[in-house]
XYZ file of C-alpha atoms in Angstrom:
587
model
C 35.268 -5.649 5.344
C 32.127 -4.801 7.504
C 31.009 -8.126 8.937
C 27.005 -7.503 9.869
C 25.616 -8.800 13.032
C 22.254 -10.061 13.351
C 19.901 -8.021 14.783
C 18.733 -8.133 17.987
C 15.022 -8.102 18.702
C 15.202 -5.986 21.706
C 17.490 -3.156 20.264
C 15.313 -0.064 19.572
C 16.327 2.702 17.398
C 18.581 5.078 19.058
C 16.735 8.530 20.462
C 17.651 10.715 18.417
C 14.592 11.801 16.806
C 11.444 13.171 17.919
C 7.939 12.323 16.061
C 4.617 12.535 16.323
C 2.832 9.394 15.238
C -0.790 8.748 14.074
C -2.141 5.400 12.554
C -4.198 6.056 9.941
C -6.259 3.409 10.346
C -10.170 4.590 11.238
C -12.908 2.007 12.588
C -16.032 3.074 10.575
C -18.622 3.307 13.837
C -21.431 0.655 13.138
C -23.261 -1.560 15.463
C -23.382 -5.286 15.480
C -24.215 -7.229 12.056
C -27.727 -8.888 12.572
C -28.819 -12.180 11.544
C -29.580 -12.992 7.808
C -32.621 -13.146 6.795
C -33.744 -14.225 3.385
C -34.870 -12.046 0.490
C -36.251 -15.204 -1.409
C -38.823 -17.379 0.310
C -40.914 -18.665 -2.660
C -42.513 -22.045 -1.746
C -46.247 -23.608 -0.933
C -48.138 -24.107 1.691
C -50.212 -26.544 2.799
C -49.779 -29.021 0.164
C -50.001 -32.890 0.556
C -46.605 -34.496 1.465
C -45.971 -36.411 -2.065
C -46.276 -40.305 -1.582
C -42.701 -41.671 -3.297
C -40.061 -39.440 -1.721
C -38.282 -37.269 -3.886
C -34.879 -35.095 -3.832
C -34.906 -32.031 -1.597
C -35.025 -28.690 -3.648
C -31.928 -26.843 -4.108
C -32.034 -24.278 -1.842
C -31.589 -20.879 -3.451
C -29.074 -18.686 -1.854
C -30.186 -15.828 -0.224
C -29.080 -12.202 0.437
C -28.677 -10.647 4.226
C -30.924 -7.746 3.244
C -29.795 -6.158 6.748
C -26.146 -6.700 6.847
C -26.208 -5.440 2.917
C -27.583 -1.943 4.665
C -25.467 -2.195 7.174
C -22.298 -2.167 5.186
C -23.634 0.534 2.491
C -25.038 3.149 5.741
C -21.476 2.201 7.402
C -19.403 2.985 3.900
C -21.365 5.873 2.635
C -20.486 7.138 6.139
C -17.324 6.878 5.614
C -16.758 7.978 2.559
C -18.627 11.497 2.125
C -16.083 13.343 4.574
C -13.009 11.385 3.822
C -12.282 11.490 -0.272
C -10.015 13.939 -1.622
C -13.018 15.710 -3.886
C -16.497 16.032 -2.131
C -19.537 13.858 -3.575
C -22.552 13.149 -2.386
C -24.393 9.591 -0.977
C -26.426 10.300 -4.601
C -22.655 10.241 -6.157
C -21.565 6.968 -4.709
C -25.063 4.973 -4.987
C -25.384 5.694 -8.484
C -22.096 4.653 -9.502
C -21.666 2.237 -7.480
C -25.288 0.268 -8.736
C -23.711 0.012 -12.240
C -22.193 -2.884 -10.534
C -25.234 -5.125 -11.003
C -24.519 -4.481 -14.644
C -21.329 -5.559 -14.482
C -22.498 -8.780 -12.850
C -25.706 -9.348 -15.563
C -25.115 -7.756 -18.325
C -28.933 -8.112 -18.772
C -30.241 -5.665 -15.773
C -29.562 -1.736 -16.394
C -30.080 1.081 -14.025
C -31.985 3.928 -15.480
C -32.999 7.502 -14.028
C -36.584 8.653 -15.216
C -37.807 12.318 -15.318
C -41.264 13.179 -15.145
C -40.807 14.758 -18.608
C -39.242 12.152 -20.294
C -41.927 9.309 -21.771
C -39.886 6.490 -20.668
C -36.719 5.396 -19.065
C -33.873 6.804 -20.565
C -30.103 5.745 -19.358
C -28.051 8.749 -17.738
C -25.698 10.597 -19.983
C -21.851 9.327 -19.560
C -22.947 5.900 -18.872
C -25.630 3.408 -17.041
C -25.407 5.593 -13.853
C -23.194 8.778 -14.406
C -24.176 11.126 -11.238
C -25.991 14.111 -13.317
C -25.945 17.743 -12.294
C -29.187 19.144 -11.937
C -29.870 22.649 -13.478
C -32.252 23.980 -11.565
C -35.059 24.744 -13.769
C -38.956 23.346 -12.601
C -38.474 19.858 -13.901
C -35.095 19.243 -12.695
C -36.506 19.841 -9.316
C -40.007 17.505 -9.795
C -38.853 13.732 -8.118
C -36.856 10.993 -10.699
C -37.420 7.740 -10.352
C -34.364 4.777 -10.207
C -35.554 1.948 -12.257
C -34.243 -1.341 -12.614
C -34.977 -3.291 -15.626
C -34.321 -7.022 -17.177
C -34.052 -6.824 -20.869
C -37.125 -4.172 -21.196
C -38.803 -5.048 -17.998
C -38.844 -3.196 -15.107
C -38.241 -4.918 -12.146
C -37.613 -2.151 -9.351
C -38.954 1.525 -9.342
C -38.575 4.148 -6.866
C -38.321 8.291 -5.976
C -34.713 9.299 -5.751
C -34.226 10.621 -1.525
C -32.256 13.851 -1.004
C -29.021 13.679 -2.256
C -27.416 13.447 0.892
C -29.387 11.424 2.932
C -27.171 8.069 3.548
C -29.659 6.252 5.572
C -32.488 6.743 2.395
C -29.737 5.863 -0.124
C -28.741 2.789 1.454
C -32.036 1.844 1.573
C -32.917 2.274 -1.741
C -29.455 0.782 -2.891
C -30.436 -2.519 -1.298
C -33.837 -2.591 -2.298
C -32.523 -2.393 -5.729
C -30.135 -4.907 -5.265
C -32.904 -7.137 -3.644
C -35.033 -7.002 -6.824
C -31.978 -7.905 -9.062
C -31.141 -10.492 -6.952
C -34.789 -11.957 -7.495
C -34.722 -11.826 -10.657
C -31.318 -12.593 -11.737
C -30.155 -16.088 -11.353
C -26.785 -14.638 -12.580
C -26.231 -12.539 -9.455
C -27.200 -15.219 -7.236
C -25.015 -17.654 -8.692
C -22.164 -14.707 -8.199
C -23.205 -14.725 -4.685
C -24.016 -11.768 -2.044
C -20.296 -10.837 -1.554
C -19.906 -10.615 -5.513
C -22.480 -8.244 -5.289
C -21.117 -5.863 -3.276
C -17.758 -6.308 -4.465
C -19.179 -5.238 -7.519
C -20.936 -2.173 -5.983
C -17.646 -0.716 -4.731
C -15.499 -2.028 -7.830
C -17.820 0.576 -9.846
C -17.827 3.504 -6.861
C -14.009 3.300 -6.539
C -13.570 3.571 -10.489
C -14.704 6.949 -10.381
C -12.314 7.694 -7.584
C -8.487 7.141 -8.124
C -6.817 3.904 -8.609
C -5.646 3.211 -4.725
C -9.154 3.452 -3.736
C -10.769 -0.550 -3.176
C -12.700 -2.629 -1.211
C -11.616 -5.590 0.162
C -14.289 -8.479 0.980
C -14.539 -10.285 4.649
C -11.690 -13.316 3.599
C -9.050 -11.134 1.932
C -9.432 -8.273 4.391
C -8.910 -10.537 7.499
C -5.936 -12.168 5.465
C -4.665 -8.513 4.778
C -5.107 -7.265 8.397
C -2.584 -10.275 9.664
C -0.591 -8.967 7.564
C -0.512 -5.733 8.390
C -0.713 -6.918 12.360
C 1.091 -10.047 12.713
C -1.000 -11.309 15.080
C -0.332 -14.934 13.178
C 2.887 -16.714 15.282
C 5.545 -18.327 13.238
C 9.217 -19.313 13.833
C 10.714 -17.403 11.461
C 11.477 -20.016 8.306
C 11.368 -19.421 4.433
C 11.215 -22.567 2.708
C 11.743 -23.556 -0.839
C 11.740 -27.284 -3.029
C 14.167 -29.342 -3.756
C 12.857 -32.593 -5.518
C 10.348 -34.120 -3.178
C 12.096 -32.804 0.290
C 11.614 -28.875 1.981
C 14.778 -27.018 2.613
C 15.315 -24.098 4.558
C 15.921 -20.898 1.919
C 16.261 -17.997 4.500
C 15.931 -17.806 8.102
C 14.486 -14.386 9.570
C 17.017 -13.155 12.232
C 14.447 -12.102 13.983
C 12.896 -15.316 14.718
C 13.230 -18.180 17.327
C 14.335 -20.501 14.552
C 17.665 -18.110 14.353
C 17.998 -17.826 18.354
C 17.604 -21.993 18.061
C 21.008 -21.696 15.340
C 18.900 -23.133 12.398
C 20.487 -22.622 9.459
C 20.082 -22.115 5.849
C 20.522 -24.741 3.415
C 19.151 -27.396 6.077
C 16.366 -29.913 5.493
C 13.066 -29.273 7.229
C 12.282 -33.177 7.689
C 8.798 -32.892 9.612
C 6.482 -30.085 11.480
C 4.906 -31.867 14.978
C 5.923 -35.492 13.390
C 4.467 -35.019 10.325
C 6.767 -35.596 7.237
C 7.216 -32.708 5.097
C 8.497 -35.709 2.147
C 6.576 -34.853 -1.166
C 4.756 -31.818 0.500
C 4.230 -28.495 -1.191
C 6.131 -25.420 -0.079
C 2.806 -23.327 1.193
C 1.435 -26.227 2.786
C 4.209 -27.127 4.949
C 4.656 -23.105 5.522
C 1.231 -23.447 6.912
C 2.194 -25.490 9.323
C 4.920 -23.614 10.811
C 2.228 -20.864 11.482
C -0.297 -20.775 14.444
C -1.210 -19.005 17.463
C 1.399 -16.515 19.213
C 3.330 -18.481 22.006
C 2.161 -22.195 20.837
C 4.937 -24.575 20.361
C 5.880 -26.206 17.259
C 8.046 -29.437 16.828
C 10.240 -29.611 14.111
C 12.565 -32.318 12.548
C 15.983 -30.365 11.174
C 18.963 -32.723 9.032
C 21.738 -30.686 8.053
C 23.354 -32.835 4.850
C 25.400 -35.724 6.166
C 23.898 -34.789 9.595
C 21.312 -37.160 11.713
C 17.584 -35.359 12.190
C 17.588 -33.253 15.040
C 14.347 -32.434 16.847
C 13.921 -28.998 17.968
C 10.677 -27.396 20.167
C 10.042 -23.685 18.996
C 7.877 -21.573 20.744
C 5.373 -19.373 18.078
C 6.096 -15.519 18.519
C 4.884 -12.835 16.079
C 8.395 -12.183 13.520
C 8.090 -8.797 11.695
C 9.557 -9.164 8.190
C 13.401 -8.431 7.299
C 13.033 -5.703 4.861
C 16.843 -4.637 5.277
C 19.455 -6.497 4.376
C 23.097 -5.070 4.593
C 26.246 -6.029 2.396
C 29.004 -4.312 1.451
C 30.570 -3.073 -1.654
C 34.307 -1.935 -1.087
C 34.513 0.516 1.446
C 30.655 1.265 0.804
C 27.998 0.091 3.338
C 24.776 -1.182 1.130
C 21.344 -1.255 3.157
C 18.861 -2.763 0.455
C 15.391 -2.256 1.952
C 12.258 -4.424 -0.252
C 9.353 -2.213 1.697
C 8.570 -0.078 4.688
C 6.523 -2.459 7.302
C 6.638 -1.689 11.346
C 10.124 -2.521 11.869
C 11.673 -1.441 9.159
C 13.079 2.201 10.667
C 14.479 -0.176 13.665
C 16.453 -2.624 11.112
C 18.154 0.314 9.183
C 19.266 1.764 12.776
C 20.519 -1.124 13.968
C 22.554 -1.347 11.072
C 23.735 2.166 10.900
C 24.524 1.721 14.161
C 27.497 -0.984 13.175
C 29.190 1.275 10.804
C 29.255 4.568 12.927
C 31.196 5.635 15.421
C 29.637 5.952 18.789
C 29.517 9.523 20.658
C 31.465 9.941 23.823
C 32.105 12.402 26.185
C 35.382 13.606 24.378
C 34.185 13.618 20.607
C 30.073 13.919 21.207
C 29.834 14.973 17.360
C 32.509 11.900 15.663
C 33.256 13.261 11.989
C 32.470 11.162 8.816
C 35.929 10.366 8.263
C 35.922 8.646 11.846
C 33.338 6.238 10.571
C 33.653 2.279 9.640
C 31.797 3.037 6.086
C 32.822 5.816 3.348
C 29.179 5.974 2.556
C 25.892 4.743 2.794
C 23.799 3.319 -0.157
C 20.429 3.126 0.598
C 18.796 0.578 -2.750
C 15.112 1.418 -2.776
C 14.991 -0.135 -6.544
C 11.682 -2.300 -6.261
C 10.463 -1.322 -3.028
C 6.820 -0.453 -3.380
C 6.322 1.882 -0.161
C 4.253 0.645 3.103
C 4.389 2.034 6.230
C 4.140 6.159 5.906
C 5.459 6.711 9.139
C 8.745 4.488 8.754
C 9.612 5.943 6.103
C 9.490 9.836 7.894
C 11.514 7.677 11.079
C 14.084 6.323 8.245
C 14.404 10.325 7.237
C 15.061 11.105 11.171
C 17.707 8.876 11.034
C 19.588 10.799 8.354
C 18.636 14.051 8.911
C 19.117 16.689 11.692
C 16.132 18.343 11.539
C 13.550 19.442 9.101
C 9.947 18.934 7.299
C 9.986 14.929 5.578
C 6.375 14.757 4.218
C 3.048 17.050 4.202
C -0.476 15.517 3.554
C -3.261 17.313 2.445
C -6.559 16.284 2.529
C -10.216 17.761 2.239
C -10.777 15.927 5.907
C -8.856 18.113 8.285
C -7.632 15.223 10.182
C -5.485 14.170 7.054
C -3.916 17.419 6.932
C 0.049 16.426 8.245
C 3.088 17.893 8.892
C 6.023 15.379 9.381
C 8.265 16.963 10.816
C 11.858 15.262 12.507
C 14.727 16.445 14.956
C 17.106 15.123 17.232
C 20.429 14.326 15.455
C 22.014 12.736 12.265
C 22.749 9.315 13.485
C 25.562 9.024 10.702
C 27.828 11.665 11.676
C 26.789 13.230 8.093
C 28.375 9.999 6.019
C 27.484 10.051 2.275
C 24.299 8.776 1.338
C 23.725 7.508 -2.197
C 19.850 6.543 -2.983
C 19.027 3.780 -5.556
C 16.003 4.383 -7.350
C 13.941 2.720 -10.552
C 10.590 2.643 -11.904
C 9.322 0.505 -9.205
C 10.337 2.905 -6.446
C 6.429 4.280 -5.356
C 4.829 5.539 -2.174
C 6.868 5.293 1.417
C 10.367 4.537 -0.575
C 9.481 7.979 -2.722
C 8.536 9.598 0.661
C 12.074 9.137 1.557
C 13.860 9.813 -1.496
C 12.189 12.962 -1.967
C 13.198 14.153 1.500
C 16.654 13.008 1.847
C 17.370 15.361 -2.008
C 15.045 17.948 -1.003
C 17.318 18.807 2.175
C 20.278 18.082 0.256
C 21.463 15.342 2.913
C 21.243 12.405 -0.505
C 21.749 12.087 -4.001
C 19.294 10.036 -5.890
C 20.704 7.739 -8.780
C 18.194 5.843 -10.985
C 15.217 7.043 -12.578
C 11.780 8.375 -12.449
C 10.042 6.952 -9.621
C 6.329 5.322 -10.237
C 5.046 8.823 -8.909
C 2.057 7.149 -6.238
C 1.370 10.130 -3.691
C -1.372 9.467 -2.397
C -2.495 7.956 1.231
C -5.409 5.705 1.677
C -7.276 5.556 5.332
C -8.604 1.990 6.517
C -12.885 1.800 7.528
C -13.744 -1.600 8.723
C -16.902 -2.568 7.356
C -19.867 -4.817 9.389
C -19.731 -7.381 7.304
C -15.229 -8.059 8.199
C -14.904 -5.881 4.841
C -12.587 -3.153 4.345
C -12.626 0.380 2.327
C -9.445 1.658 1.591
C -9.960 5.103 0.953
C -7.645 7.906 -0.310
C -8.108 10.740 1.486
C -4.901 12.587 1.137
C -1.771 13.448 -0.857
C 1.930 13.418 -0.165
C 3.722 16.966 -0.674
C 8.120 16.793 -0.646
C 9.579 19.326 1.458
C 10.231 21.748 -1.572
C 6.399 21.704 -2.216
C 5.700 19.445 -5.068
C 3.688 16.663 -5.601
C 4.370 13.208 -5.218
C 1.312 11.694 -7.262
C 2.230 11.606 -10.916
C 5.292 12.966 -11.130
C 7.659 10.742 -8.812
C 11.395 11.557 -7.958
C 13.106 12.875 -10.349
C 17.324 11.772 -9.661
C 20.419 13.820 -9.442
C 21.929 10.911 -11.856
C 19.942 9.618 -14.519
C 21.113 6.096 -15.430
C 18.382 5.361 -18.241
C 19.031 7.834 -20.855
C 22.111 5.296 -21.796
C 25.334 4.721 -21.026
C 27.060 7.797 -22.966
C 24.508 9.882 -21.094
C 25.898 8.921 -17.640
C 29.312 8.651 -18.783
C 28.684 12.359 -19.822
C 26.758 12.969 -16.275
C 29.127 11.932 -14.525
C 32.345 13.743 -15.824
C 30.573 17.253 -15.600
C 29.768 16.498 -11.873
C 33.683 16.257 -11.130
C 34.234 19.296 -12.786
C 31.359 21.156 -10.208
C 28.864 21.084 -13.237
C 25.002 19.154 -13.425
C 23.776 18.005 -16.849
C 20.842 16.924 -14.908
C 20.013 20.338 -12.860
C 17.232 21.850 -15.193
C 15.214 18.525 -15.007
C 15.669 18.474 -11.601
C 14.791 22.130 -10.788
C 11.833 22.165 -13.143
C 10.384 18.963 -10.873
C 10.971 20.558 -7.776
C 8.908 23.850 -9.448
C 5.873 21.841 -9.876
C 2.598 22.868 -7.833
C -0.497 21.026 -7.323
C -2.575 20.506 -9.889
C 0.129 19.693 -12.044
C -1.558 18.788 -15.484
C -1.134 15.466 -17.254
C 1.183 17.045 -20.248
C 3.277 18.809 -17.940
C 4.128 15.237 -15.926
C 5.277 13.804 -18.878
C 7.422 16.333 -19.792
C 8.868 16.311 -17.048
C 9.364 12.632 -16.840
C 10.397 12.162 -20.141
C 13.993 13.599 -18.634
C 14.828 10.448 -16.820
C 12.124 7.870 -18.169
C 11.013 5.461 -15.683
C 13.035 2.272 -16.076
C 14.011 -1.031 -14.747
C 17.159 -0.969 -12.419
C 20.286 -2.151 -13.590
C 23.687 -2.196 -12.642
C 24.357 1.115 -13.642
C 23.004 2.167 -11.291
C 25.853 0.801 -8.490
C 28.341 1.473 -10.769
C 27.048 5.441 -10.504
C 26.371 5.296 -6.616
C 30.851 4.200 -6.365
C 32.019 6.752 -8.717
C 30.127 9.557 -6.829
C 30.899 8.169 -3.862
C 34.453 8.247 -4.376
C 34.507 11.821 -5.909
C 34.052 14.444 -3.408
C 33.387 17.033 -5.642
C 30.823 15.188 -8.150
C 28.479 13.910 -4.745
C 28.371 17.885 -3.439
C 27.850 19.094 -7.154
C 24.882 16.414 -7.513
C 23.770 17.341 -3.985
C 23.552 21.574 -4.288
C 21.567 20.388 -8.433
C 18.843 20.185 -6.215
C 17.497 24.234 -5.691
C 17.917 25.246 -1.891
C 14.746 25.151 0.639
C 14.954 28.855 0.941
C 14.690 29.911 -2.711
C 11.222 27.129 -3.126
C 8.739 28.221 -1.509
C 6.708 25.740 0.534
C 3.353 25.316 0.008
């Protein structure tokens, strides 16, 4: 039995891998937002103060006509050099204004031709981006209209069709004449509008592509940063008190010997008695390196009052059991630390190099293999999951990205040493498995150092790039996709495992005897994956997936990860069903 240590904050992984990191995250470059100033001013002057007082007007809310054009020049910016297919600032504008439709179902966007008699709506939809075909009247100027019911309430010449600065313009004097006119976008509000605006753009896109307004992008770039302190403390309910449901080992609450199953009796005196869970979690957060008083009663026990200081805690996204003479590192998602947690805990079941065995076999090691459970993970962090790779692999290519921007154009390469001494390495997979987590499937079976058990992955290859908006916004905007080491294409068609568990029971039974007898039952699925080449079309992914259909994990999937584990001959059969690097070409 493998008894896990906690981690230590100030371990780092060991060096023995050598990357070359980028942050994808890109600061849109726009100046300063400027004041608001109001796009509805209707009143009187000069009229007689009324002689019996009477209730103030409600004032009508207004929309920051220059921040508005500040966030469309700053996203249209952006956008044009970053998506995966080119469009133009005409592209995005007119897609993105069917937004006011979807606010008011009573305004409509139209396009008018000097030919045409009256407004007509563009083919495909309110505001489907027409290609022009070149003949005399196609070239004369169209008009964008905005209409109420039948009325038209804005009119103006279509600019070039790349010309950002005109676009924006005319984007928010459209939106400025809807607004006065539309009590239903007003009551919506200014963000709403815009909201809307990119809601419609990014539908045309892919479905990764969003925007995220000023309060949910600030909430989602603590996230992402941890700049909020905390102590380290999950909390759950029981009856009317708050007990302590996990405690982060990276945190000063674990350094301070709080446990789990405690009471948390008050937060800087306050009582957390008949409090909600989030509320009193809100209290344990606040500013790195502020203090925090809490009250802690272990059952039976007297309160005891403990002073924390506030640090920034990364998540636990490993945790490490055992299962017999199997080491099982379960990771739920890929954030900063993530790499770090699964070193440190390699780390404990290895043998350490010395001067007289630098290269320690397998057999030497504390584990007789490693299962890595990715079932659920959703992804995160690209790069952790190319570092995880590094830690498993010797050398080789993890991930590619390609992307029409050059600077999303990748090659994630990794050397420096297989911290494992070449132990086992089982990979759980399910339906849920997507981005980072499919990143590292795909390139622990491509170079034959894994065997993936499960079934079809959710198949999301695709990697977004962060522009910070004036207005505290965010785009998220995909601008590349992820290529395995063989050459195929995440997006779509996912990771296709060694074992399938969801075809049934007799089917893995069946699996599972031809791979101790040297054979694969599931070697043609696999190779045809691995033969895919971007554009793959949508019949073709289903075809393909429909060998291992995406499913829920179960425990068949464990029960698969022991008996391969403990069969030398089935875990190298399952490993060489995967065709070799040389005889795929890599695109």
């Amino acid at each position: 039995m493998i008894h896990f240590m906690p981690r230590s904050r100030e371990a780092a992984c060991r060096p023995a891998l050598c990357l070359a990191f980028c942050m994808f995250i890109l600061i849109a470059p726009t100046g300063p937002a400027k004041a608001q100033t109001s796009a509805n001013t209707a009143g009187t002057a000069g009229q007689a103060a009324p002689a019996i007082s009477a209730a103030a007007p409600v004032p009508q809310p207004s929309l920051s006509v220059s921040l508005t054009r500040e966030v469309l020049v700053a996203a249209l910016g952006f956008l044009e050099p970053r998506t995966l297919e080119a469009h133009s600032a005409r592209d995005f504008c007119l897609w993105g204004l069917d937004g006011l439709t979807a606010i008011d179902p009573t305004l409509s966007v139209t396009e008018t031709r000097p030919e045409v008699s009256g407004p007509t709506p563009s083919p495909g939809g309110a505001m489907a981006a027409e290609k022009t075909s070149g003949d005399a009247s196609a070239q004369a100027p169209t008009m964008l209209n905005v209409l109420q019911g039948q009325t038209v309430v804005f009119s103006r010449i279509m600019p070039a069709a790349d010309s950002n600065g005109a676009w924006a313009d005319l984007v928010t004097a459209a939106m400025q004449a809807a607004w006065q006119h539309s009590a239903t976008l007003r009551e919506a509000g200014s963000e709403a509008l815009l909201q809307g605006f990119f809601d419609e753009l990014f539908n045309h896109l892919d479905p990764y592509s969003r925007y995220l307004g000023p309060s949910p992008a600030s909430s989602d770039r603590t996230r992402r940063t941890g700049n909020t302190g905390t102590v380290g403390l999950s909390l759950g309910q029981s009856g009317r008190m708050i007990v302590i449901t996990a405690v982060n080992a990276n945190g000063p609450a674990w350094e301070a010997g709080v446990d789990t199953g405690e009471r948390l009796v008050s937060v800087n005196g306050r009582s957390t008695r008949g409090q909600d869970v989030t509320t009193v979690q809100g209290w344990l957060e606040g500013d790195e390196h502020t203090s925090v008083t809490l009250g802690i009663a272990a059952k039976g026990h007297r309160t005891t009052t403990l002073r924390l200081e506030r640090t920034q805690v990364p998540p636990e996204t490993v945790f490490a059991s055992t299962d017999g003479p199997f080491t099982v590192l379960r990771v739920t998602s890929f954030s900063t630390q993530t790499a770090e947690e699964i070193s440190q805990y390699i780390d404990q079941v290895v043998d350490e190099p010395t001067p007289d065995t630098p290269a320690p076999s397998a057999s030497k090691n504390k584990t007789a293999g490693i299962i890595l459970d990715l079932r659920g993970d959703r992804g995160g962090v690209l790069q952790q999951a190319v570092t995880t790779a590094a830690l498993l692999l010797d050398h080789g290519v993890a991930v590619t990205t390609h992307g029409r921007n050059p600077l999303a154009n990748h090659i994630w390469a990794v050397q420096g040493g297989d911290m494992t001494n070449g132990t086992p390495v089982v990979i759980l997979v399910d339906g849920r498995t997507a981005s980072a987590a499919e990143i590292l499937a795909s390139a622990l079976a491509d170079h034959r150092r894994a065997v993936v058990i499960g079934s079809e992955t959710l198949g999301k290859g695709l990697v977004q790039v962060i522009g910070q908006m004036p207005n505290g916004g965010e785009l998220f905007v995909t601008w590349s996709r992820n290529q395995a080491p063989l050459g195929w294409p995440i997006q779509g068609l996912g990771v296709m495992p060694q074992v399938c568990t969801s075809l049934g029971a007799e089917s893995l039974q069946a699996q599972l005897s031809a791979l101790k007898q040297g054979n694969t039952l599931q070697g043609e699925a696999v190779r045809l994956a691995r033969a895919a080449r971007y554009p793959v079309p949508v019949t073709k992914i289903l075809d393909i997936r429909k060998h291992c259909p995406a499913a829920i994990g179960s425990d068949a999937d464990m029960d698969a990860a022991r008996v391969l584990l403990s069969s030398p001959a089935a875990y190298r059969a399952a490993l060489e069903s995967v065709p070799d690097e040389n005889s795929a070409p890599i695109h």
